[in-house]
């Protein structure tokens, strides 16, 4: 039977692009640490009739009729989120991570309040107070930085800075930090200075659920997570918070910031939470970290300088400029030609600007979802080294891409079935 038969009839152009993307995801080793492979069950929920309805409001308090089913779907997602993270309140409606952070700030801060998040070039997120983002424009941002020598969070320095600037909120949780975050220390610092503790666990939520990274929940006052990174769900987000912030958070999302929730995504979030609660998800999370450590060891052996010397989580940040005399962007482009998908990234105290950074950021959630283990990580490190050394040799890169593709054949991607093409 033809794959995507309705699309073939009504819009073959889009059908062809979807199949081309399936092939790309199948043939390449995807190492962008914020990406993953969602399951077929997640796709079935996102591609369902739940797309058809509007439901402004919350279960039992909607503005339109016809909410008999969606109320049950959203309540299921909320209850699963509360149980999995041990937080008293969950809002599963944010469209993604940035709106989720925006809603939390809107709920608990006033314009001009001081916030402290990790500086973007050190691994923080745009919405944690970066100067060109709403968070840096609306609030007074006093970013903290990593320790220059260790490239780790320096909790004593963060405390000192917090005592000086007296923030209303401190944000912990990052997009390019390869080490364990001590959330207990953040709670203590927040208590010391009377700040709210906001956790953004988007990158590490799957590791938290899988028991391989400490959880900030229920210590944090507020928290957010996207649902599509290590959690392996649909593109969406959740807010988790203490009961005293629940009403304000819900109002900040709707009517403050959003209209109708994306109901099909809500159902898919419920599915992802159910999948993450299964025992095999723990094994998956453990393997993500084992794979990251094995890949770090391989890269280290090839002479790449790893930020902070290694990794404790799903992510590795390494320097290409100093290690191999090639910029992060050029290295990322060469790796893509070699069938290995990464993103260029600043390293802490990078002398180069974010558009021409000195390093590359990689992660193991996607390759681990395909069932790859330590032996494949060793091979991956070898291929990466060869590709970066041969960055301007298209024939050498094409040869590596062929070897990568051959290896990928043995590791099926969840959610993709090549027999359908
Ligand atoms: N774009 C995400 C990442 O790659 O980490 C963060 O929002």
Coordinates of C-alpha atoms and ligand atoms in Angstrom, one line a residue:
X1 CA 0.0 0.0 0.0
X2 CA 1.2 3.5 -0.8
X3 CA 2.7 5.4 2.1
X4 CA 0.9 8.7 3.0
X5 CA -1.8 8.0 0.3
X6 CA -3.8 11.1 1.0
X7 CA -0.8 13.4 0.7
X8 CA 0.1 11.6 -2.4
X9 CA -3.2 12.6 -3.9
X10 CA -3.6 16.1 -2.6
X11 CA -0.1 17.4 -2.1
X12 CA 2.7 15.2 -3.4
X13 CA 5.2 18.0 -3.0
X14 CA 4.8 18.0 0.8
X15 CA 4.7 14.2 0.8
X16 CA 8.0 14.0 -1.0
X17 CA 9.6 16.4 1.5
X18 CA 8.4 14.4 4.5
X19 CA 9.8 11.2 3.0
X20 CA 13.1 13.0 2.2
X21 CA 13.3 14.1 5.9
X22 CA 12.6 10.5 7.0
X23 CA 15.5 9.3 4.8
X24 CA 17.8 12.1 6.2
X25 CA 16.9 11.1 9.8
X26 CA 17.5 7.4 8.9
X27 CA 20.8 7.8 7.1
X28 CA 22.6 10.2 9.4
X29 CA 23.8 10.1 13.0
X30 CA 21.9 13.0 14.6
X31 CA 23.9 14.4 17.5
X32 CA 22.0 17.7 18.2
X33 CA 21.5 17.2 21.9
X34 CA 18.0 18.8 22.0
X35 CA 16.6 16.5 19.3
X36 CA 15.3 13.0 19.4
X37 CA 13.1 10.4 17.7
X38 CA 9.5 10.5 18.9
X39 CA 7.7 7.2 18.9
X40 CA 4.9 6.1 16.5
X41 CA 2.5 6.4 19.4
X42 CA 3.4 10.0 19.9
X43 CA 3.0 10.6 16.1
X44 CA -0.5 8.9 16.2
X45 CA -1.6 11.4 18.9
X46 CA -0.2 14.5 17.2
X47 CA -1.8 13.5 13.9
X48 CA -5.2 13.0 15.4
X49 CA -8.7 14.7 15.3
X50 CA -7.7 16.5 18.5
X51 CA -6.3 19.1 16.1
X52 CA -9.8 20.0 15.1
X53 CA -11.1 21.6 18.3
X54 CA -10.6 24.8 20.2
X55 CA -10.6 24.7 24.0
X56 CA -9.5 28.0 25.6
X57 CA -9.5 27.6 29.4
X58 CA -8.8 24.6 31.5
X59 CA -10.5 21.2 32.2
X60 CA -14.0 22.0 33.6
X61 CA -13.6 25.8 32.9
X62 CA -13.8 26.2 29.2
X63 CA -15.2 29.0 27.0
X64 CA -16.7 26.7 24.3
X65 CA -18.9 23.7 24.4
X66 CA -17.8 20.3 23.1
X67 CA -15.0 19.8 25.6
X68 CA -16.2 16.4 26.9
X69 CA -13.2 14.5 25.5
X70 CA -10.5 17.1 25.5
X71 CA -11.0 17.8 29.2
X72 CA -10.2 14.1 29.9
X73 CA -7.1 14.3 27.6
X74 CA -5.7 17.4 29.3
X75 CA -6.5 16.1 32.8
X76 CA -4.7 12.9 32.0
X77 CA -1.6 14.8 30.9
X78 CA -1.7 17.0 34.0
X79 CA -2.1 14.1 36.4
X80 CA 0.8 12.2 34.7
X81 CA 3.1 15.2 34.8
X82 CA 2.3 15.9 38.5
X83 CA 3.0 12.3 39.4
X84 CA 6.2 11.9 37.3
X85 CA 7.8 15.1 38.6
X86 CA 6.3 15.1 42.1
X87 CA 5.0 18.7 41.7
X88 CA 1.6 19.8 43.0
X89 CA 0.6 21.7 39.8
X90 CA 1.2 21.2 36.1
X91 CA 0.2 23.3 33.1
X92 CA 0.6 21.3 29.9
X93 CA -0.5 24.1 27.5
X94 CA 2.6 26.1 26.6
X95 CA 3.4 25.9 22.9
X96 CA 7.1 25.5 23.6
X97 CA 9.9 26.3 26.1
X98 CA 10.3 30.0 25.4
X99 CA 6.6 30.8 25.9
X100 CA 6.6 28.6 29.0
X101 CA 9.5 30.6 30.5
X102 CA 7.7 33.8 29.5
X103 CA 4.5 32.8 31.2
X104 CA 6.3 31.9 34.4
X105 CA 8.1 35.3 34.5
X106 CA 4.9 37.0 33.7
X107 CA 3.2 35.2 36.6
X108 CA 5.7 35.8 39.3
X109 CA 7.8 38.8 38.4
X110 CA 7.2 42.5 37.7
X111 CA 8.8 44.3 34.8
X112 CA 12.3 45.5 35.9
X113 CA 12.8 42.8 38.5
X114 CA 16.3 41.4 38.6
X115 CA 16.8 37.9 37.3
X116 CA 19.9 35.7 37.4
X117 CA 20.4 33.0 34.7
X118 CA 23.6 31.5 33.2
X119 CA 24.9 33.8 30.4
X120 CA 24.1 32.6 26.9
X121 CA 27.7 32.2 25.8
X122 CA 28.4 30.0 28.8
X123 CA 25.6 27.6 28.1
X124 CA 22.4 29.5 29.2
X125 CA 19.3 29.9 27.2
X126 CA 18.1 33.0 25.4
X127 CA 15.1 33.3 27.6
X128 CA 17.2 33.2 30.8
X129 CA 17.9 37.0 30.5
X130 CA 19.9 37.4 27.3
X131 CA 20.0 41.0 26.3
X132 CA 18.2 40.8 22.9
X133 CA 15.5 38.5 24.2
X134 CA 12.3 39.5 25.9
X135 CA 13.7 38.2 29.2
X136 CA 16.7 40.6 29.0
X137 CA 14.6 43.5 27.7
X138 CA 11.7 43.2 30.2
X139 CA 13.6 42.2 33.3
X140 CA 16.9 43.5 34.7
X141 CA 19.3 40.6 33.9
X142 CA 22.4 40.0 35.9
X143 CA 23.8 36.8 34.3
X144 CA 26.2 34.5 36.2
X145 CA 29.1 32.9 34.4
X146 CA 31.0 29.6 34.7
X147 CA 34.3 29.5 36.5
X148 CA 37.1 30.3 33.9
X149 CA 39.5 27.7 35.1
X150 CA 37.2 24.7 35.7
X151 CA 34.4 25.7 33.3
X152 CA 32.0 24.5 36.0
X153 CA 29.2 26.3 37.9
X154 CA 30.9 28.1 40.9
X155 CA 28.2 28.1 43.6
X156 CA 30.2 30.3 45.9
X157 CA 30.5 33.0 43.2
X158 CA 26.8 32.7 42.3
X159 CA 25.9 33.2 46.0
X160 CA 28.2 36.2 46.2
X161 CA 26.6 37.7 43.1
X162 CA 23.1 37.0 44.4
X163 CA 23.9 38.7 47.7
X164 CA 25.1 41.7 45.7
X165 CA 22.3 42.1 43.1
X166 CA 19.4 40.6 45.2
X167 CA 17.5 38.9 42.4
X168 CA 13.8 38.2 42.5
X169 CA 14.5 35.0 40.7
X170 CA 17.5 32.7 40.0
X171 CA 17.2 30.3 37.0
X172 CA 19.0 26.9 36.9
X173 CA 19.0 24.6 33.9
X174 CA 20.9 25.1 30.6
X175 CA 21.3 24.3 27.0
X176 CA 25.1 23.6 26.8
X177 CA 26.3 22.5 30.2
X178 CA 27.8 19.0 30.2
X179 CA 27.8 18.5 34.0
X180 CA 25.5 17.7 36.8
X181 CA 23.6 20.7 38.3
X182 CA 23.5 20.8 42.1
X183 CA 19.9 22.0 42.5
X184 CA 20.1 21.7 46.3
X185 CA 22.8 24.4 46.2
X186 CA 20.5 26.6 44.1
X187 CA 17.7 26.2 46.5
X188 CA 20.0 27.2 49.4
X189 CA 21.3 30.2 47.4
X190 CA 17.7 31.3 46.6
X191 CA 16.7 30.9 50.3
X192 CA 19.8 32.9 51.4
X193 CA 18.8 35.9 49.3
X194 CA 15.0 35.5 49.3
X195 CA 14.8 34.7 45.5
X196 CA 12.4 32.5 43.7
X197 CA 14.0 29.3 42.4
X198 CA 13.1 28.6 38.7
X199 CA 14.3 25.4 37.1
X200 CA 14.4 25.0 33.3
X201 CA 15.1 21.3 32.9
X202 CA 14.2 21.1 29.2
X203 CA 17.5 19.4 28.2
X204 CA 17.7 17.0 31.1
X205 CA 14.1 16.0 31.9
X206 CA 14.5 12.5 30.4
X207 CA 17.6 12.0 32.5
X208 CA 15.8 13.2 35.7
X209 CA 12.9 10.9 35.0
X210 CA 15.3 8.1 34.3
X211 CA 17.1 8.7 37.6
X212 CA 20.5 9.6 36.1
X213 CA 20.4 13.3 37.1
X214 CA 19.1 14.8 40.4
X215 CA 15.7 16.5 40.2
X216 CA 15.0 20.1 41.1
X217 CA 11.4 19.0 41.8
X218 CA 9.7 19.5 44.2
X219 CA 12.3 21.9 45.6
X220 CA 11.9 24.5 42.9
X221 CA 9.2 27.2 43.2
X222 CA 8.6 27.0 39.4
X223 CA 10.0 24.9 36.6
X224 CA 9.5 24.3 32.9
X225 CA 10.4 21.6 30.5
X226 CA 10.0 21.1 26.8
X227 CA 8.6 17.7 25.9
X228 CA 10.6 16.8 22.9
X229 CA 14.2 16.6 24.0
X230 CA 15.4 13.8 26.3
X231 CA 11.8 13.2 27.2
X232 CA 11.2 12.1 23.6
X233 CA 7.7 13.5 23.2
X234 CA 6.0 16.0 20.8
X235 CA 7.1 19.6 20.3
X236 CA 5.6 21.2 23.3
X237 CA 6.2 22.2 26.9
X238 CA 5.0 22.1 30.5
X239 CA 5.1 24.3 33.5
X240 CA 5.4 22.8 37.0
X241 CA 5.0 24.8 40.1
X242 CA 4.1 25.0 43.7
X243 CA 0.4 25.4 44.6
X244 CA 0.8 29.0 45.5
X245 CA 1.8 30.0 42.0
X246 CA -0.7 27.7 40.2
X247 CA -3.4 30.3 39.6
X248 CA -1.0 33.0 38.4
X249 CA 0.8 30.6 36.1
X250 CA -2.5 29.3 34.5
X251 CA -3.7 32.9 34.0
X252 CA -0.3 33.9 32.5
X253 CA -0.7 31.1 29.9
X254 CA -4.3 31.8 29.2
X255 CA -5.5 34.6 28.8
X256 CA -2.1 36.2 29.4
X257 CA -0.1 34.8 26.6
X258 CA -1.8 32.1 24.6
X259 CA -5.2 31.3 23.1
X260 CA -6.4 27.7 22.5
X261 CA -4.0 25.0 23.5
X262 CA -2.7 22.6 20.8
X263 CA -4.8 19.7 21.9
X264 CA -3.2 17.0 19.8
X265 CA 0.1 18.0 21.3
X266 CA -1.4 17.7 24.8
X267 CA -2.5 14.1 24.0
X268 CA 1.0 13.4 22.7
X269 CA 2.6 14.8 25.9
X270 CA 0.3 12.5 27.9
X271 CA 1.7 9.6 25.8
X272 CA 5.3 10.7 26.2
X273 CA 4.8 10.9 30.0
X274 CA 3.3 7.4 30.0
X275 CA 6.3 6.1 28.0
X276 CA 8.8 7.9 30.3
X277 CA 7.2 6.2 33.3
X278 CA 8.0 2.7 32.1
X279 CA 11.0 0.8 33.4
X280 CA 12.7 0.7 30.0
X281 CA 12.9 4.5 29.9
X282 CA 15.3 4.2 32.9
X283 CA 17.5 1.9 30.8
X284 CA 17.3 4.4 27.9
X285 CA 18.4 7.3 30.2
X286 CA 21.3 5.3 31.6
X287 CA 22.5 4.4 28.2
X288 CA 22.3 8.1 27.0
X289 CA 24.9 9.0 29.7
X290 CA 27.0 5.9 29.1
X291 CA 27.1 6.7 25.4
X292 CA 28.0 10.4 26.0
X293 CA 30.9 9.3 28.3
X294 CA 32.1 6.8 25.7
X295 CA 31.9 9.4 22.9
X296 CA 33.7 12.0 25.1
X297 CA 36.5 9.5 25.7
X298 CA 36.9 8.8 22.0
X299 CA 37.0 12.5 21.2
X300 CA 39.4 13.1 24.0
X301 CA 41.6 10.4 22.7
X302 CA 41.7 12.2 19.3
X303 CA 43.0 15.3 20.9
X304 CA 39.8 17.4 21.1
X305 CA 39.6 19.7 24.2
X306 CA 36.3 19.0 25.9
X307 CA 34.8 21.8 27.9
X308 CA 35.1 21.0 31.6
X309 CA 37.1 17.9 30.6
X310 CA 34.2 15.6 29.9
X311 CA 30.5 15.0 30.6
X312 CA 28.1 13.7 33.2
X313 CA 24.9 14.0 31.1
X314 CA 23.7 13.7 27.5
X315 CA 25.8 16.5 26.1
X316 CA 29.4 17.3 25.1
X317 CA 30.9 20.6 24.2
X318 CA 34.2 20.6 22.5
X319 CA 36.6 23.0 21.0
X320 CA 37.6 22.6 17.4
X321 CA 39.5 25.9 16.9
X322 CA 42.2 25.3 19.4
X323 CA 42.2 21.5 19.1
X324 CA 42.3 21.3 15.3
X325 CA 42.6 24.8 14.0
X326 CA 39.2 24.9 12.4
X327 CA 36.2 27.0 13.5
X328 CA 33.1 25.4 15.0
X329 CA 30.9 26.4 12.0
X330 CA 33.3 24.9 9.5
X331 CA 33.6 21.7 11.6
X332 CA 29.8 21.4 11.9
X333 CA 29.4 21.8 8.1
X334 CA 32.1 19.2 7.4
X335 CA 30.5 16.8 9.9
X336 CA 27.1 17.2 8.2
X337 CA 28.6 16.3 4.8
X338 CA 30.1 13.2 6.6
X339 CA 26.6 12.2 7.8
X340 CA 27.0 13.4 11.4
X341 CA 24.6 16.2 12.4
X342 CA 25.8 18.7 15.1
X343 CA 25.6 22.4 15.8
X344 CA 28.4 24.8 16.2
X345 CA 28.5 26.5 19.6
X346 CA 30.3 29.0 21.7
X347 CA 32.6 27.6 24.4
X348 CA 32.8 29.5 27.8
X349 CA 34.9 32.6 27.4
X350 CA 35.0 32.2 23.6
X351 CA 37.1 34.8 22.0
X352 CA 34.9 34.4 18.8
X353 CA 31.3 35.7 18.3
X354 CA 28.3 33.3 18.5
X355 CA 27.9 33.2 14.7
X356 CA 31.5 32.1 14.3
X357 CA 32.1 30.1 17.5
X358 CA 35.1 28.0 18.5
X359 CA 33.3 24.8 19.3
X360 CA 30.7 22.2 18.6
X361 CA 27.9 20.9 20.8
X362 CA 26.8 17.3 20.5
X363 CA 24.6 14.9 22.5
X364 CA 23.5 11.2 22.5
X365 CA 19.7 11.2 23.0
X366 CA 18.9 10.4 19.3
X367 CA 21.6 7.8 18.6
X368 CA 20.7 6.1 21.9
X369 CA 17.0 6.0 20.8
X370 CA 18.3 4.0 17.8
X371 CA 19.9 1.4 20.1
X372 CA 23.5 2.5 19.6
X373 CA 25.9 1.7 22.4
X374 CA 29.5 2.2 23.4
X375 CA 31.1 0.4 20.4
X376 CA 29.2 2.7 18.0
X377 CA 30.3 5.8 20.1
X378 CA 33.9 4.8 19.6
X379 CA 33.4 4.6 15.8
X380 CA 31.5 7.9 15.9
X381 CA 34.5 9.6 17.6
X382 CA 36.8 8.2 14.9
X383 CA 34.6 9.4 12.1
X384 CA 34.2 12.8 13.6
X385 CA 38.0 13.2 13.9
X386 CA 38.5 12.1 10.3
X387 CA 35.8 14.4 9.1
X388 CA 37.2 17.5 10.9
X389 CA 40.7 16.8 9.7
X390 CA 39.4 16.4 6.1
X391 CA 37.0 19.3 6.4
X392 CA 37.8 20.7 2.9
X393 CA 38.0 17.3 1.2
X394 CA 34.5 16.6 -0.1
X395 CA 35.5 13.1 -1.4
X396 CA 36.8 12.1 2.0
X397 CA 33.7 13.4 3.7
X398 CA 31.4 11.5 1.2
X399 CA 33.4 8.3 2.0
X400 CA 32.7 8.8 5.7
X401 CA 29.1 9.5 5.0
X402 CA 28.8 6.2 3.2
X403 CA 30.3 4.3 6.2
X404 CA 28.0 6.2 8.6
X405 CA 25.0 5.3 6.5
X406 CA 26.0 1.7 6.4
X407 CA 26.2 1.6 10.2
X408 CA 22.9 3.3 10.5
X409 CA 21.1 0.5 8.6
X410 CA 21.5 -1.7 11.7
X411 CA 19.9 0.8 14.1
X412 CA 16.2 1.5 13.3
X413 CA 14.8 4.9 14.1
X414 CA 11.7 4.8 16.3
X415 CA 8.8 6.3 14.4
X416 CA 10.3 5.6 10.9
X417 CA 9.7 2.6 8.7
X418 CA 11.8 2.5 5.6
X419 CA 9.7 -0.3 4.1
X420 CA 7.0 2.3 3.5
X421 CA 9.0 4.6 1.2
Ligands
LIG1 N1 17.0 25.2 20.7 C1 17.2 24.4 21.9 C2 18.5 23.8 21.9 O1 19.0 23.3 20.9 O2 19.1 23.6 23.0 C3 17.0 25.3 23.1 O3 15.8 25.9 23.0

